[in-house]
Structure formats: C-alpha cells, structure tokens
Amino acid sequence: MRRPLIAGNWKLHKTLAEARQLAAQLAEKSRGIDDRDIMVAPVYTALTTVSEVVQGSAIQLAAQNCYPQETGAFTGEVSPLLLKDAGCSAVIIGHSERRQLMAENDAFINLKLLKTLESGLQAILCIGETLQERENDQMLDVLSRQVKGGLAGLSAEQMESVVIAYEPVWAIGTGVTASNEQAQEAHSFIRGLLQGLFTPEIAAQTRILYGGSVKPNNVDGLMAQDDIDGALVGGASLNAEDFLRIVKFSS
Ligand code: 13P
C-alpha cells in the first residue's frame, strides 16, 4: 500500500556537465519502471538543468534544502516557491549534515517543513541519532524529539505530503549500514510515534525511508523489512549503475 521511494541525495557533488550526464543515464535506464518512485536531489545550481533532462521520465526532482520564506532580504537563500519554479516536487529537510554543520535545530526545520508544504511540495524530513546518542541509550528520545519537533503544527492532511527518512548519523558515509533489524526497530518506533501524533491511518500510509550506506548489496535486505518503504542514498547515488541497482531492489 505504501509506494516505495528511492531517492538519491547528490550532496555537494557533480558539475553541470556531470549532473546532466548522470540524469540522462537515469532517465534512459529507468524507463518502464512504474511501481516505485525515483527521485534525485542535485545541488541548487544543477536543478534546472536536471529538471530539463528528466522531463517526461520517471525521475522526480528534489532540492537538498530550503529557506522558510517565499521572497525577501535573505541573501544566499532559496525558497520552496523558487524550488518549485525550478522543477522540484520535493525538498529534503533537516539532513544530519545540516543539523551538525549548520547548527539547524528542530524549530527551524519545522518552519522549513511548513513552508515547503504550503508551497505545494513534498517534504522529506530527515532524522537520526549519533553514535554517542545510541551508545548512551538516547536513540528513542532523540527520534521522538526530532519527529515531534519537525512535525509540530502539521495537520493530518499535510502529512500526506511528508516522507520521513531515518538516517542514523553513524551510518552516513561510513560504509557501516544499520543491520536490517536495527533499521526495522527504528522504523517501527517512528511509525508508532506517528500513530500517537496523528492517526493509525496516517501512520500506516506515511513512507519511512532508510538512509546510511545503502548500497546495491544491502538494499534488498533492508527493503524486505515491514516498515522500510524506501531509501535515501548518498554515495551510491552518484553512479548510475549502482543507483539503478538500488532502484531495482527486490524484496
Ligand atoms: P551515504 O549513502 O553516502 O551513507 O549517505 C546517506 C545520506 O546521507 C543520504 O542523505
């Protein structure tokens, strides 16, 4: 009932020429795939180029960040409205790299999420504990705080445009993937939180992606878990062959 979503977060990678080439390969080789959603999130400067390349294909476009104002004196920022104008249908919000490197907190992330939904885009809310938090038995508290803080003030209707990505910080870019069991445990806990915050229906329909060293050789096991509805892929999304293998997971 939940349509799988495989999203590639290109982070700070790819020149325009490289982005164009990767997007063209993905558009070409994903033809005919219609039972799952496929998304890529290039850097801001490549959005319009990639948008043109993937037009009419199965590939959807997302941005990696946004600012929670439509227009105004906000030097260096980009709003959901302008991301939509550039061809995006979604925005990644609250990635752990932004939480850590740019000191983004749950309240600011919540503002971005609300503005993104108001602009008619989907929001992919990233959450996840650090290694230290996991080792100190704080994982459930951290996930709970991030889910409640990130989704504060949302209506059940708005939740239809929200995807959650569980990305344990210790698994990002490290080659250490959460085990299938660890990932399922976290996803099931997050779904339980949604049930308490909203309704059983919302909890059952919300897609929860796993992110953190997802590779061609571990995606099938992860996707076989009951509460894992897709993947948010970093490193392995930079290569067409690897990403397409992940897109074509079998569970
Ligand atoms: P890696 O797949 O490189 O671990 O990155 C995951 C991630 O941060 C996706 O947003």
CSV table of C-alpha atoms and ligand atoms in Angstrom, one decimal:
chain,number,residue,atom,x,y,z
A,1,MET,CA,0.0,0.0,0.0
A,2,ARG,CA,3.0,2.3,0.5
A,3,ARG,CA,4.6,3.0,-2.8
A,4,PRO,CA,8.4,2.6,-2.5
A,5,LEU,CA,10.6,5.7,-3.0
A,6,ILE,CA,14.3,5.5,-3.8
A,7,ALA,CA,15.9,9.0,-3.6
A,8,GLY,CA,19.5,9.9,-4.4
A,9,ASN,CA,21.0,12.8,-2.4
A,10,TRP,CA,23.9,14.0,-4.5
A,11,LYS,CA,25.1,16.3,-1.7
A,12,LEU,CA,27.9,18.7,-2.8
A,13,HIS,CA,28.8,16.7,-6.0
A,14,LYS,CA,28.6,16.9,-9.7
A,15,THR,CA,29.3,19.8,-12.1
A,16,LEU,CA,26.6,20.8,-14.5
A,17,ALA,CA,28.0,18.5,-17.2
A,18,GLU,CA,28.3,15.6,-14.8
A,19,ALA,CA,24.8,16.2,-13.4
A,20,ARG,CA,23.4,16.3,-16.9
A,21,GLN,CA,25.1,13.1,-17.9
A,22,LEU,CA,24.0,11.2,-14.7
A,23,ALA,CA,20.5,12.4,-15.0
A,24,ALA,CA,20.3,11.4,-18.7
A,25,GLN,CA,21.5,7.9,-17.9
A,26,LEU,CA,19.0,7.5,-15.1
A,27,ALA,CA,16.1,8.8,-17.2
A,28,GLU,CA,17.0,6.5,-20.0
A,29,LYS,CA,17.6,3.4,-17.9
A,30,SER,CA,14.6,3.8,-15.6
A,31,ARG,CA,12.1,3.7,-18.5
A,32,GLY,CA,9.3,1.4,-17.8
A,33,ILE,CA,9.7,1.3,-14.0
A,34,ASP,CA,6.3,2.3,-12.8
A,35,ASP,CA,5.8,0.5,-9.4
A,36,ARG,CA,8.1,2.8,-7.4
A,37,ASP,CA,9.1,6.4,-7.2
A,38,ILE,CA,12.6,7.5,-8.1
A,39,MET,CA,14.0,10.9,-7.1
A,40,VAL,CA,17.3,12.8,-7.3
A,41,ALA,CA,18.4,15.8,-5.3
A,42,PRO,CA,21.2,17.7,-7.1
A,43,VAL,CA,22.9,20.9,-5.9
A,44,TYR,CA,20.9,24.1,-6.4
A,45,THR,CA,22.8,25.2,-9.5
A,46,ALA,CA,22.1,21.9,-11.3
A,47,LEU,CA,18.3,21.8,-10.6
A,48,THR,CA,17.0,23.5,-13.8
A,49,THR,CA,19.4,21.5,-16.0
A,50,VAL,CA,18.5,18.2,-14.4
A,51,SER,CA,14.8,19.2,-14.5
A,52,GLU,CA,15.1,19.6,-18.3
A,53,VAL,CA,16.9,16.3,-18.7
A,54,VAL,CA,14.4,14.3,-16.7
A,55,GLN,CA,11.3,15.9,-18.1
A,56,GLY,CA,8.8,13.2,-19.1
A,57,SER,CA,10.8,10.4,-17.4
A,58,ALA,CA,10.2,8.5,-14.2
A,59,ILE,CA,12.8,10.6,-12.3
A,60,GLN,CA,11.4,13.2,-9.9
A,61,LEU,CA,13.4,16.2,-8.7
A,62,ALA,CA,14.1,17.3,-5.1
A,63,ALA,CA,16.2,20.0,-3.5
A,64,GLN,CA,18.5,19.3,-0.6
A,65,ASN,CA,17.5,22.3,1.5
A,66,CYS,CA,15.4,25.5,1.5
A,67,TYR,CA,14.7,28.6,3.5
A,68,PRO,CA,11.3,29.2,5.1
A,69,GLN,CA,10.4,32.4,3.4
A,70,GLU,CA,9.0,32.9,-0.1
A,71,THR,CA,11.0,36.0,-1.1
A,72,GLY,CA,12.7,38.9,0.6
A,73,ALA,CA,16.0,40.1,2.0
A,74,PHE,CA,17.6,36.7,2.7
A,75,THR,CA,20.9,36.8,1.0
A,76,GLY,CA,22.1,33.4,-0.2
A,77,GLU,CA,18.9,31.5,0.5
A,78,VAL,CA,16.4,29.7,-1.8
A,79,SER,CA,12.7,29.3,-1.0
A,80,PRO,CA,10.4,26.3,-1.7
A,81,LEU,CA,8.4,28.6,-4.1
A,82,LEU,CA,11.5,29.1,-6.2
A,83,LEU,CA,12.5,25.4,-6.0
A,84,LYS,CA,9.0,24.5,-7.3
A,85,ASP,CA,9.6,27.1,-10.1
A,86,ALA,CA,12.9,25.3,-10.9
A,87,GLY,CA,11.1,22.0,-11.4
A,88,CYS,CA,11.3,20.4,-7.9
A,89,SER,CA,8.5,18.3,-6.4
A,90,ALA,CA,10.1,17.8,-3.1
A,91,VAL,CA,12.7,19.2,-0.6
A,92,ILE,CA,14.9,17.3,1.8
A,93,ILE,CA,14.7,18.9,5.2
A,94,GLY,CA,16.8,18.6,8.3
A,95,HIS,CA,19.6,16.4,6.9
A,96,SER,CA,22.0,15.5,9.7
A,97,GLU,CA,24.8,17.3,7.8
A,98,ARG,CA,22.8,20.5,8.1
A,99,ARG,CA,21.9,19.8,11.7
A,100,GLN,CA,25.6,19.3,12.6
A,101,LEU,CA,27.4,21.6,10.2
A,102,MET,CA,24.9,24.5,10.1
A,103,ALA,CA,23.5,24.0,13.6
A,104,GLU,CA,19.9,23.6,12.4
A,105,ASN,CA,17.5,22.8,15.2
A,106,ASP,CA,14.1,21.2,15.2
A,107,ALA,CA,12.2,24.5,15.4
A,108,PHE,CA,13.9,25.9,12.3
A,109,ILE,CA,13.5,22.6,10.5
A,110,ASN,CA,9.8,22.7,11.4
A,111,LEU,CA,9.5,26.2,9.8
A,112,LYS,CA,11.1,24.9,6.6
A,113,LEU,CA,8.8,21.9,6.5
A,114,LEU,CA,5.7,24.0,7.0
A,115,LYS,CA,6.8,26.5,4.2
A,116,THR,CA,7.6,23.6,1.9
A,117,LEU,CA,4.1,22.1,2.3
A,118,GLU,CA,2.5,25.5,2.0
A,119,SER,CA,4.3,25.8,-1.4
A,120,GLY,CA,2.8,22.6,-2.6
A,121,LEU,CA,5.9,20.5,-2.4
A,122,GLN,CA,6.6,17.2,-0.6
A,123,ALA,CA,8.9,17.3,2.3
A,124,ILE,CA,11.4,14.6,3.2
A,125,LEU,CA,12.2,15.1,6.9
A,126,CYS,CA,15.5,13.5,7.9
A,127,ILE,CA,16.0,12.3,11.5
A,128,GLY,CA,18.6,10.0,13.2
A,129,GLU,CA,20.7,9.6,16.2
A,130,THR,CA,24.5,9.9,16.5
A,131,LEU,CA,26.7,7.0,17.6
A,132,GLN,CA,27.1,8.6,21.0
A,133,GLU,CA,23.4,9.0,21.5
A,134,ARG,CA,22.8,5.4,20.5
A,135,GLU,CA,25.5,4.2,22.9
A,136,ASN,CA,24.0,6.3,25.7
A,137,ASP,CA,20.6,4.7,25.1
A,138,GLN,CA,19.2,8.0,23.9
A,139,MET,CA,18.2,6.9,20.5
A,140,LEU,CA,14.4,6.7,21.1
A,141,ASP,CA,14.4,10.0,22.9
A,142,VAL,CA,16.3,11.7,20.0
A,143,LEU,CA,14.0,10.2,17.4
A,144,SER,CA,11.0,11.2,19.4
A,145,ARG,CA,12.2,14.8,19.8
A,146,GLN,CA,13.1,15.1,16.1
A,147,VAL,CA,9.8,13.7,14.9
A,148,LYS,CA,7.7,15.8,17.3
A,149,GLY,CA,9.7,18.9,16.7
A,150,GLY,CA,9.9,18.5,13.0
A,151,LEU,CA,6.2,17.8,12.5
A,152,ALA,CA,4.8,20.3,15.1
A,153,GLY,CA,1.7,22.0,13.9
A,154,LEU,CA,1.1,19.8,10.9
A,155,SER,CA,-2.4,18.7,10.0
A,156,ALA,CA,-3.3,15.1,9.1
A,157,GLU,CA,-3.9,16.3,5.6
A,158,GLN,CA,-0.5,17.9,5.3
A,159,MET,CA,1.1,14.6,6.5
A,160,GLU,CA,0.1,13.1,3.1
A,161,SER,CA,2.9,15.1,1.6
A,162,VAL,CA,5.5,14.2,4.2
A,163,VAL,CA,8.1,11.4,3.9
A,164,ILE,CA,10.4,10.6,6.8
A,165,ALA,CA,14.0,9.5,6.3
A,166,TYR,CA,15.6,7.6,9.2
A,167,GLU,CA,19.3,8.2,8.8
A,168,PRO,CA,21.4,7.1,11.7
A,169,VAL,CA,24.4,9.5,11.7
A,170,TRP,CA,26.9,6.8,12.4
A,171,ALA,CA,25.8,5.0,9.2
A,172,ILE,CA,26.1,8.0,6.8
A,173,GLY,CA,29.1,7.9,4.6
A,174,THR,CA,30.8,5.4,6.8
A,175,GLY,CA,30.1,2.1,5.0
A,176,VAL,CA,28.6,0.9,8.2
A,177,THR,CA,24.9,0.2,7.5
A,178,ALA,CA,22.4,-0.4,10.2
A,179,SER,CA,21.5,-4.0,10.3
A,180,ASN,CA,18.1,-4.9,8.9
A,181,GLU,CA,16.9,-5.5,12.4
A,182,GLN,CA,18.3,-2.2,13.8
A,183,ALA,CA,16.7,-0.3,10.9
A,184,GLN,CA,13.4,-2.1,11.3
A,185,GLU,CA,13.3,-1.4,15.0
A,186,ALA,CA,13.8,2.3,14.5
A,187,HIS,CA,11.3,2.5,11.6
A,188,SER,CA,8.7,0.7,13.7
A,189,PHE,CA,9.3,3.0,16.6
A,190,ILE,CA,8.9,6.1,14.2
A,191,ARG,CA,5.6,4.7,12.8
A,192,GLY,CA,4.4,4.3,16.4
A,193,LEU,CA,5.2,7.9,17.1
A,194,LEU,CA,3.1,8.9,14.0
A,195,GLN,CA,0.2,6.9,15.3
A,196,GLY,CA,0.3,8.8,18.6
A,197,LEU,CA,0.8,12.2,17.0
A,198,PHE,CA,-1.8,11.7,14.2
A,199,THR,CA,-3.9,8.7,13.4
A,200,PRO,CA,-3.4,4.9,12.7
A,201,GLU,CA,-4.2,5.7,9.1
A,202,ILE,CA,-1.6,8.4,8.8
A,203,ALA,CA,0.9,6.2,10.5
A,204,ALA,CA,0.1,3.4,8.1
A,205,GLN,CA,0.3,5.5,4.9
A,206,THR,CA,3.5,7.6,5.7
A,207,ARG,CA,6.6,6.4,3.9
A,208,ILE,CA,9.7,6.0,6.1
A,209,LEU,CA,12.9,5.7,4.1
A,210,TYR,CA,16.2,4.3,5.5
A,211,GLY,CA,19.4,6.2,4.7
A,212,GLY,CA,23.0,5.5,5.7
A,213,SER,CA,25.4,3.5,3.4
A,214,VAL,CA,22.7,1.9,1.3
A,215,LYS,CA,24.4,0.0,-1.4
A,216,PRO,CA,23.5,-2.5,-4.2
A,217,ASN,CA,24.5,-5.3,-1.9
A,218,ASN,CA,22.4,-4.4,1.1
A,219,VAL,CA,19.3,-2.8,-0.3
A,220,ASP,CA,17.3,-5.9,-0.8
A,221,GLY,CA,17.6,-7.0,2.9
A,222,LEU,CA,16.6,-3.5,4.1
A,223,MET,CA,13.6,-3.3,1.7
A,224,ALA,CA,12.4,-6.6,2.9
A,225,GLN,CA,11.6,-5.1,6.3
A,226,ASP,CA,8.0,-4.3,7.1
A,227,ASP,CA,8.4,-0.7,7.9
A,228,ILE,CA,11.1,0.3,5.4
A,229,ASP,CA,9.5,1.9,2.4
A,230,GLY,CA,12.5,3.1,0.5
A,231,ALA,CA,16.0,4.5,0.7
A,232,LEU,CA,17.7,7.9,0.8
A,233,VAL,CA,21.0,7.1,-0.9
A,234,GLY,CA,24.2,9.3,-0.7
A,235,GLY,CA,27.4,7.9,-2.2
A,236,ALA,CA,25.9,5.1,-4.2
A,237,SER,CA,23.5,7.6,-6.0
A,238,LEU,CA,26.5,9.3,-7.7
A,239,ASN,CA,26.9,6.3,-10.0
A,240,ALA,CA,24.2,5.4,-12.5
A,241,GLU,CA,24.7,1.7,-12.3
A,242,ASP,CA,24.8,1.5,-8.5
A,243,PHE,CA,21.8,3.7,-8.1
A,244,LEU,CA,19.8,1.9,-10.7
A,245,ARG,CA,20.5,-1.4,-9.0
A,246,ILE,CA,19.2,0.1,-5.7
A,247,VAL,CA,16.1,1.4,-7.6
A,248,LYS,CA,15.5,-2.1,-8.9
A,249,PHE,CA,15.7,-3.7,-5.4
A,250,SER,CA,13.7,-6.9,-4.9
A,251,SER,CA,12.3,-7.7,-1.5
B,1,13P,P1,25.5,7.6,2.3
B,1,13P,O1,24.6,6.7,1.4
B,1,13P,O2,26.7,8.1,1.5
B,1,13P,O3,25.9,6.9,3.5
B,1,13P,O4,24.7,8.9,2.6
B,1,13P,C1,23.4,8.8,3.2
B,1,13P,C2,22.8,10.1,3.2
B,1,13P,O5,23.2,11.0,4.0
B,1,13P,C3,21.7,10.4,2.3
B,1,13P,O6,21.0,11.6,2.6
